[in-house]
Short mmCIF file of C-alpha atoms in Angstrom, two decimals:
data_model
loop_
_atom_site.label_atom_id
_atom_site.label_comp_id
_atom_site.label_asym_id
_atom_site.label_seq_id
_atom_site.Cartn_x
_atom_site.Cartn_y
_atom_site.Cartn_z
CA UNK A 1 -19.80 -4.79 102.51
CA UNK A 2 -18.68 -7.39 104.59
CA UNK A 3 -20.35 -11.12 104.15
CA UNK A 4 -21.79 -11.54 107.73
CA UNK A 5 -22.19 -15.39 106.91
CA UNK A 6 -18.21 -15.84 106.59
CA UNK A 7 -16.41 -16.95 109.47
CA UNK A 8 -13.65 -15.24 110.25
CA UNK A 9 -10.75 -17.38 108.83
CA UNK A 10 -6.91 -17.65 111.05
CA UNK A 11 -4.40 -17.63 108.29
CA UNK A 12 -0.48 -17.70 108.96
CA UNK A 13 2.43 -15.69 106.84
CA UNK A 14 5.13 -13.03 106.55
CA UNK A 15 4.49 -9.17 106.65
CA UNK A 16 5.68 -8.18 103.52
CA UNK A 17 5.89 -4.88 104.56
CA UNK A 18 4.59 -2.41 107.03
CA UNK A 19 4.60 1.49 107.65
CA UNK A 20 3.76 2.93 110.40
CA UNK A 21 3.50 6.52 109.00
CA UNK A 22 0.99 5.45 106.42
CA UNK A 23 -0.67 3.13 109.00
CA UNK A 24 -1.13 -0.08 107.19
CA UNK A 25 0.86 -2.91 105.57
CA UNK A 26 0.34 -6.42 103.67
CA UNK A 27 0.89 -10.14 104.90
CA UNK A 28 1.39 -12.50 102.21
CA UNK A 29 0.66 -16.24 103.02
CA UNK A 30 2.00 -19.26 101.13
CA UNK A 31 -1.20 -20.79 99.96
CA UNK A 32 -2.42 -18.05 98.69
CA UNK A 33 0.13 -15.57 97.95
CA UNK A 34 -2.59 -13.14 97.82
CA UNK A 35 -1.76 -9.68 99.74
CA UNK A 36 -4.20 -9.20 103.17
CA UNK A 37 -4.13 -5.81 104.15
CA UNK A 38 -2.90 -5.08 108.06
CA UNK A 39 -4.49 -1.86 108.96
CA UNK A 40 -1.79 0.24 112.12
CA UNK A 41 -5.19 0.01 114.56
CA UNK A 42 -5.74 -4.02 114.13
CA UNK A 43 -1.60 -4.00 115.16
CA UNK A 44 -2.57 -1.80 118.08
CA UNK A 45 -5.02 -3.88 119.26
CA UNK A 46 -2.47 -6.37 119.51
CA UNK A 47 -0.06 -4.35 121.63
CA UNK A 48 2.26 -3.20 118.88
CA UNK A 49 2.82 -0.32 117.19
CA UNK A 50 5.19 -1.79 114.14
CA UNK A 51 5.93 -4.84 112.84
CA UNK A 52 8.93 -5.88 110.98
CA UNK A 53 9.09 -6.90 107.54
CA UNK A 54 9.65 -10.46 107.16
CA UNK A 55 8.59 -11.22 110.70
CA UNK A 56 5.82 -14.10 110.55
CA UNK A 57 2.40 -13.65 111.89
CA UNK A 58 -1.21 -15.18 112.38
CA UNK A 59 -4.14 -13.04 111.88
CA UNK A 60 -7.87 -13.70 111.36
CA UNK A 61 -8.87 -12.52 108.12
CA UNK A 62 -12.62 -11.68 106.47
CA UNK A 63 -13.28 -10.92 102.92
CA UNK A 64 -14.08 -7.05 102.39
CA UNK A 65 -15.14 -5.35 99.19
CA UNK A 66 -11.59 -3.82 98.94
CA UNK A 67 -10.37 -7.67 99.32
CA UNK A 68 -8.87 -9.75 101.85
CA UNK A 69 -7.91 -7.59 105.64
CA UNK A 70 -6.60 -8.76 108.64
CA UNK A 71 -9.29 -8.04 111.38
CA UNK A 72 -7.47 -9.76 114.65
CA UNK A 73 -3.63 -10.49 115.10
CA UNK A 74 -2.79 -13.96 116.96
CA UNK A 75 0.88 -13.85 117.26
CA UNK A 76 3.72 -12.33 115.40
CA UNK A 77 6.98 -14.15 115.23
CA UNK A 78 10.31 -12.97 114.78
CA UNK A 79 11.59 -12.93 110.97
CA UNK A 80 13.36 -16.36 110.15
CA UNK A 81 17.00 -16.90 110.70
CA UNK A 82 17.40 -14.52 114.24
CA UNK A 83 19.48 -15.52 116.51
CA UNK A 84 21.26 -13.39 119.41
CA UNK A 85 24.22 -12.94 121.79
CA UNK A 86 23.42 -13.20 125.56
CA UNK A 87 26.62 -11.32 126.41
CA UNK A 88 29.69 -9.64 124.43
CA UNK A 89 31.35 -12.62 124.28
CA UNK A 90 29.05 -15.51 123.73
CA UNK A 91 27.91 -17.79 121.39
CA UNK A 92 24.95 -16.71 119.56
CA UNK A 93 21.69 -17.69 121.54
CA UNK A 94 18.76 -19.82 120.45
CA UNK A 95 15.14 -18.26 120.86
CA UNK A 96 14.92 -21.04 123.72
CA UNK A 97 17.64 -19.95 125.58
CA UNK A 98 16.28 -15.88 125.31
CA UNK A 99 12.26 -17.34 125.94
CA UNK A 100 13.86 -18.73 129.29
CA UNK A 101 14.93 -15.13 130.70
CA UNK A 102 12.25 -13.41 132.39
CA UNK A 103 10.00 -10.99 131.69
CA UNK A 104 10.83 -7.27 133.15
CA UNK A 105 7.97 -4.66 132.52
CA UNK A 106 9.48 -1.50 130.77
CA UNK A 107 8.30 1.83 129.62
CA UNK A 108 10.14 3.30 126.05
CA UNK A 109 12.01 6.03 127.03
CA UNK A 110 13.12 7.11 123.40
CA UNK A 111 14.05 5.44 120.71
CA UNK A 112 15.35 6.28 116.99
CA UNK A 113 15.46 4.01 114.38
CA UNK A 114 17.93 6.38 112.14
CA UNK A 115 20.55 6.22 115.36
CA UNK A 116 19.66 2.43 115.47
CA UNK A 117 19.16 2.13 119.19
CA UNK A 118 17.20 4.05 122.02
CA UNK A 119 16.19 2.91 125.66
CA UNK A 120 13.71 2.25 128.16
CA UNK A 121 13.01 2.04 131.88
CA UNK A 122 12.17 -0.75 133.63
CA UNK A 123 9.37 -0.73 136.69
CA UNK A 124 11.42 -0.62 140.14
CA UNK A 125 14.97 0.39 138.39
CA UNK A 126 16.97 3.52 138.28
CA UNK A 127 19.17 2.16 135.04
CA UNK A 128 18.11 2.69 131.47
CA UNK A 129 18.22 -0.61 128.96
CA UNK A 130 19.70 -0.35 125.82
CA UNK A 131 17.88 -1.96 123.09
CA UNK A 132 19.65 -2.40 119.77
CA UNK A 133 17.97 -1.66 116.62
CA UNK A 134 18.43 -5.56 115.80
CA UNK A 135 17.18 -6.84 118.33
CA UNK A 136 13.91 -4.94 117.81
CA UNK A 137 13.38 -6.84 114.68
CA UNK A 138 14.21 -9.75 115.77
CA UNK A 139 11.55 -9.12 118.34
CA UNK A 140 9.34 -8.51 115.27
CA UNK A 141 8.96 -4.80 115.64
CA UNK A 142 10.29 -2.11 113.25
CA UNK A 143 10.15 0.76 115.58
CA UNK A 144 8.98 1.90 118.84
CA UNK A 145 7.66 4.66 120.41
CA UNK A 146 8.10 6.95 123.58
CA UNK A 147 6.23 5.74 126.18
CA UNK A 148 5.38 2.22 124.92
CA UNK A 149 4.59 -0.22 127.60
CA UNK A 150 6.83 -3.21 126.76
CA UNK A 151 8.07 -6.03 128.49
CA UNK A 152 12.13 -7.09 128.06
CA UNK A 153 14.27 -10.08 128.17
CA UNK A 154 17.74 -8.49 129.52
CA UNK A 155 21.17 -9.51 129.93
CA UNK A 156 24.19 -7.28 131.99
CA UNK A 157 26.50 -6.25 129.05
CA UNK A 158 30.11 -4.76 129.72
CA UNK A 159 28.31 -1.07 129.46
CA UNK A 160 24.73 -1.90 131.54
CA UNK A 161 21.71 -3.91 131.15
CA UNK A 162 20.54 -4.31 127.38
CA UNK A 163 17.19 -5.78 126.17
CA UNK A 164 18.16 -9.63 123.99
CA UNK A 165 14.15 -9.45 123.55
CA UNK A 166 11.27 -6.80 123.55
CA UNK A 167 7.53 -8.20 123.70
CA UNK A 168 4.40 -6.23 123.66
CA UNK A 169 2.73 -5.33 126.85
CA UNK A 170 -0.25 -7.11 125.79
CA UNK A 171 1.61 -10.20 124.13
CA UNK A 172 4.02 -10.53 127.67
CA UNK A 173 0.44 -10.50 129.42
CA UNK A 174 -0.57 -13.51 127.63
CA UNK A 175 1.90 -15.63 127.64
CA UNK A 176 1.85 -18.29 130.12
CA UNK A 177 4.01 -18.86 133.11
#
């Protein structure tokens, strides 16, 4: 039973872990350290199918009889110490210089986490994007699905355009311009 007279609390930490198979996962905080439960449907609501372990994230919380659960996820951040090449034979990019690229909308095409790597379409484009296994988690996902409406940061690599970023649908469409 759920204490109507609670407000909803925002609370910000690291998914400890999350599978998408089973459909839930826990966020730990640092004040607490207690685990909050983060149920697949609450991620979905956000735009996102998986999150990766270690990425951070702000939820709002309420207390349940089964204990703390996320109810609403605010953001989800990429886990600590990412950082990126913006071609073959750069030096590694900060998250500034990928946040300035823009935006392309995409569709997953396939991808599979046990090759590492799949690709998507973008909106108005005959060539597929690669997307790299790593740069899906440092995008803060841990897997995607066929069909997934993202949106992609992309640079031209020797071998086509590849994805330096993936963003939900629903996150790209609320971030400001």
């Amino acid at each position: 039973m759920i204490d109507d007279d609670k407000a909803l609390q925002t609370v910000h930490g690291r998914v400890k872990w999350f599978d998408p198979a089973k459909g839930f996962g826990f966020i730990v905080t640092e004040e607490s350290g207690a685990d909050i439960l983060l149920h697949a449907n609450v991620l979905r609501n956000y735009g996102q199918s998986s999150v990766a372990d270690g990425a951070g994230i702000s939820v709002k919380v309420q207390m349940t009889q089964r204990g703390v659960q996320a109810v609403e996820v605010l953001k989800i951040e990429p886990p600590v110490g990412t950082a990126f090449h913006l071609s073959e034979d750069s030096e590694l990019a900060t998250p500034e210089e990928i946040a300035a690229r823009p935006l392309e909308p995409g569709r997953v095409k396939w991808f599979d986490k046990g090759k590492g790597f799949g690709f998507a379409n973008v909106f108005g484009r005959p060539e597929d994007v690669f997307i790299h296994v790593e740069v899906l988690r440092m995008s803060g996902f841990a897997d995607l699905a066929a069909g997934e409406a993202v949106a992609l940061r992309i640079i031209e690599g020797k071998r086509g355009r590849m994805a330096v970023q993936v963003v939900s649908w629903e996150a790209a469409a609320r971030e400001p311009e």
